PDB file of C-alpha atoms in Angstrom:
ATOM      1  CA  UNK A   5       1.596 -11.294  13.190  1.00  0.00           C
ATOM      2  CA  UNK A   6       2.456  -7.783  12.038  1.00  0.00           C
ATOM      3  CA  UNK A   7       0.055  -5.779   9.903  1.00  0.00           C
ATOM      4  CA  UNK A   8       2.540  -5.917   7.025  1.00  0.00           C
ATOM      5  CA  UNK A   9       2.902  -9.708   7.327  1.00  0.00           C
ATOM      6  CA  UNK A  10      -0.897  -9.989   7.152  1.00  0.00           C
ATOM      7  CA  UNK A  11      -0.909  -7.729   4.100  1.00  0.00           C
ATOM      8  CA  UNK A  12       1.789  -9.845   2.423  1.00  0.00           C
ATOM      9  CA  UNK A  13      -0.373 -12.930   2.951  1.00  0.00           C
ATOM     10  CA  UNK A  14      -3.429 -11.155   1.492  1.00  0.00           C
ATOM     11  CA  UNK A  15      -1.469 -10.139  -1.622  1.00  0.00           C
ATOM     12  CA  UNK A  16       0.178 -13.571  -2.021  1.00  0.00           C
ATOM     13  CA  UNK A  17      -3.298 -15.148  -2.153  1.00  0.00           C
ATOM     14  CA  UNK A  18      -5.208 -12.132  -3.432  1.00  0.00           C
ATOM     15  CA  UNK A  19      -8.377 -11.589  -1.412  1.00  0.00           C
ATOM     16  CA  UNK A  20     -10.206  -8.337  -2.073  1.00  0.00           C
ATOM     17  CA  UNK A  21     -12.384  -8.551   1.045  1.00  0.00           C
ATOM     18  CA  UNK A  22      -9.465  -9.395   3.333  1.00  0.00           C
ATOM     19  CA  UNK A  23      -7.647  -6.400   1.818  1.00  0.00           C
ATOM     20  CA  UNK A  24     -10.642  -4.191   2.647  1.00  0.00           C
ATOM     21  CA  UNK A  25     -10.793  -5.600   6.196  1.00  0.00           C
ATOM     22  CA  UNK A  26      -7.114  -4.682   6.778  1.00  0.00           C
ATOM     23  CA  UNK A  27      -8.038  -1.013   6.377  1.00  0.00           C
ATOM     24  CA  UNK A  28      -9.736   1.262   8.894  1.00  0.00           C
ATOM     25  CA  UNK A  29     -13.237   2.373   7.794  1.00  0.00           C
ATOM     26  CA  UNK A  30     -11.917   5.967   7.696  1.00  0.00           C
ATOM     27  CA  UNK A  31      -8.969   5.005   5.431  1.00  0.00           C
ATOM     28  CA  UNK A  32      -7.756   7.570   2.912  1.00  0.00           C
ATOM     29  CA  UNK A  33      -4.965   7.226   0.391  1.00  0.00           C
ATOM     30  CA  UNK A  34      -3.255  10.545  -0.285  1.00  0.00           C
ATOM     31  CA  UNK A  35      -1.962  10.691  -3.848  1.00  0.00           C
ATOM     32  CA  UNK A  36      -0.274  13.831  -5.139  1.00  0.00           C
ATOM     33  CA  UNK A  37      -3.234  16.232  -5.297  1.00  0.00           C
ATOM     34  CA  UNK A  38      -6.128  13.975  -4.384  1.00  0.00           C
ATOM     35  CA  UNK A  39      -7.460  11.873  -1.546  1.00  0.00           C
ATOM     36  CA  UNK A  40      -8.767   8.424  -2.449  1.00  0.00           C
ATOM     37  CA  UNK A  41     -11.491   6.783  -0.346  1.00  0.00           C
ATOM     38  CA  UNK A  42     -11.302   3.224   0.945  1.00  0.00           C
ATOM     39  CA  UNK A  43     -13.812   1.955  -1.638  1.00  0.00           C
ATOM     40  CA  UNK A  44     -11.932   3.553  -4.533  1.00  0.00           C
ATOM     41  CA  UNK A  45      -8.578   2.310  -3.195  1.00  0.00           C
ATOM     42  CA  UNK A  46      -9.863  -1.269  -2.858  1.00  0.00           C
ATOM     43  CA  UNK A  47     -11.288  -1.213  -6.387  1.00  0.00           C
ATOM     44  CA  UNK A  48      -8.060   0.215  -7.841  1.00  0.00           C
ATOM     45  CA  UNK A  49      -5.850  -2.374  -6.148  1.00  0.00           C
ATOM     46  CA  UNK A  50      -8.275  -5.180  -7.019  1.00  0.00           C
ATOM     47  CA  UNK A  51      -8.173  -4.224 -10.698  1.00  0.00           C
ATOM     48  CA  UNK A  52      -4.370  -4.042 -10.643  1.00  0.00           C
ATOM     49  CA  UNK A  53      -4.098  -7.450  -8.958  1.00  0.00           C
ATOM     50  CA  UNK A  54      -6.533  -9.070 -11.391  1.00  0.00           C
ATOM     51  CA  UNK A  55      -4.354  -7.708 -14.214  1.00  0.00           C
ATOM     52  CA  UNK A  56      -1.207  -9.321 -12.795  1.00  0.00           C
ATOM     53  CA  UNK A  57       0.317  -6.492 -10.760  1.00  0.00           C
ATOM     54  CA  UNK A  58       3.031  -8.055  -8.582  1.00  0.00           C
ATOM     55  CA  UNK A  59       4.133  -5.244  -6.263  1.00  0.00           C
ATOM     56  CA  UNK A  60       3.949  -7.591  -3.264  1.00  0.00           C
ATOM     57  CA  UNK A  61       6.765  -9.675  -4.753  1.00  0.00           C
ATOM     58  CA  UNK A  62       9.058  -6.650  -4.960  1.00  0.00           C
ATOM     59  CA  UNK A  63       8.452  -4.640  -1.807  1.00  0.00           C
ATOM     60  CA  UNK A  64      10.778  -4.584   1.160  1.00  0.00           C
ATOM     61  CA  UNK A  65       9.615  -3.797   4.663  1.00  0.00           C
ATOM     62  CA  UNK A  66      11.769  -0.908   5.861  1.00  0.00           C
ATOM     63  CA  UNK A  67      10.128  -0.285   9.229  1.00  0.00           C
ATOM     64  CA  UNK A  68       6.977  -1.171  11.125  1.00  0.00           C
ATOM     65  CA  UNK A  69       5.644  -0.592  14.616  1.00  0.00           C
ATOM     66  CA  UNK A  70       2.173  -0.215  16.125  1.00  0.00           C
ATOM     67  CA  UNK A  71       1.738   3.246  14.593  1.00  0.00           C
ATOM     68  CA  UNK A  72       3.416   3.294  11.186  1.00  0.00           C
ATOM     69  CA  UNK A  73       4.734   1.060   8.416  1.00  0.00           C
ATOM     70  CA  UNK A  74       7.119   1.795   5.553  1.00  0.00           C
ATOM     71  CA  UNK A  75       7.637  -0.368   2.487  1.00  0.00           C
ATOM     72  CA  UNK A  76       9.765   0.338  -0.568  1.00  0.00           C
ATOM     73  CA  UNK A  77      10.160  -1.112  -4.055  1.00  0.00           C
ATOM     74  CA  UNK A  78      11.464  -0.257  -7.498  1.00  0.00           C
ATOM     75  CA  UNK A  79       9.205   0.161 -10.489  1.00  0.00           C
ATOM     76  CA  UNK A  80      10.539   1.101 -13.903  1.00  0.00           C
ATOM     77  CA  UNK A  81      12.877   4.061 -13.306  1.00  0.00           C
ATOM     78  CA  UNK A  82      11.442   4.977  -9.894  1.00  0.00           C
ATOM     79  CA  UNK A  83      11.941   4.102  -6.257  1.00  0.00           C
ATOM     80  CA  UNK A  84       8.591   4.059  -4.500  1.00  0.00           C
ATOM     81  CA  UNK A  85       8.142   4.483  -0.764  1.00  0.00           C
ATOM     82  CA  UNK A  86       4.723   3.763   0.757  1.00  0.00           C
ATOM     83  CA  UNK A  87       4.149   5.005   4.294  1.00  0.00           C
ATOM     84  CA  UNK A  88       1.128   3.674   6.175  1.00  0.00           C
ATOM     85  CA  UNK A  89      -0.220   5.278   9.332  1.00  0.00           C
ATOM     86  CA  UNK A  90      -2.129   2.853  11.547  1.00  0.00           C
ATOM     87  CA  UNK A  91      -5.146   3.248  13.780  1.00  0.00           C
ATOM     88  CA  UNK A  92      -6.728   0.464  15.811  1.00  0.00           C
ATOM     89  CA  UNK A  93      -4.262  -1.988  14.232  1.00  0.00           C
ATOM     90  CA  UNK A  94      -5.475  -1.211  10.707  1.00  0.00           C
ATOM     91  CA  UNK A  95      -4.197   0.856   7.819  1.00  0.00           C
ATOM     92  CA  UNK A  96      -5.629   4.352   8.373  1.00  0.00           C
ATOM     93  CA  UNK A  97      -3.742   6.639   5.946  1.00  0.00           C
ATOM     94  CA  UNK A  98      -1.472   5.803   3.022  1.00  0.00           C
ATOM     95  CA  UNK A  99       1.067   8.047   1.313  1.00  0.00           C
ATOM     96  CA  UNK A 100       3.334   7.246  -1.624  1.00  0.00           C
ATOM     97  CA  UNK A 101       6.497   9.023  -2.698  1.00  0.00           C
ATOM     98  CA  UNK A 102       7.995   8.339  -6.130  1.00  0.00           C
ATOM     99  CA  UNK A 103      11.530   9.457  -6.975  1.00  0.00           C
ATOM    100  CA  UNK A 104      13.697   8.797 -10.014  1.00  0.00           C
ATOM    101  CA  UNK A 105      16.424   6.227  -9.460  1.00  0.00           C
ATOM    102  CA  UNK A 106      19.814   7.888  -9.222  1.00  0.00           C
ATOM    103  CA  UNK A 107      21.902   7.599 -12.350  1.00  0.00           C
ATOM    104  CA  UNK A 108      24.825   5.274 -11.923  1.00  0.00           C
TER     105      UNK A 108
END
């Protein structure tokens, strides 16, 4: 089972500790001008999920191999791309890019 398929299962049946276990101990989430530690990332996502955040129902897997994963979804007026670098089969670094949807 791919890392992303495992992550989809974790989000579908939200499990904070399984989410933590899917991440490398050295995980960092790079957000704009800050780096977020694994503990902070887990707590942020847990809070969002407990408040009904449903990103896992909207994302599309664009690409995945043993080294990298890319998912994309729309949120409000933005298209969000999340790139995940992998190490030892776990999420090691996460990056998100947000761009305005093109006007039609």
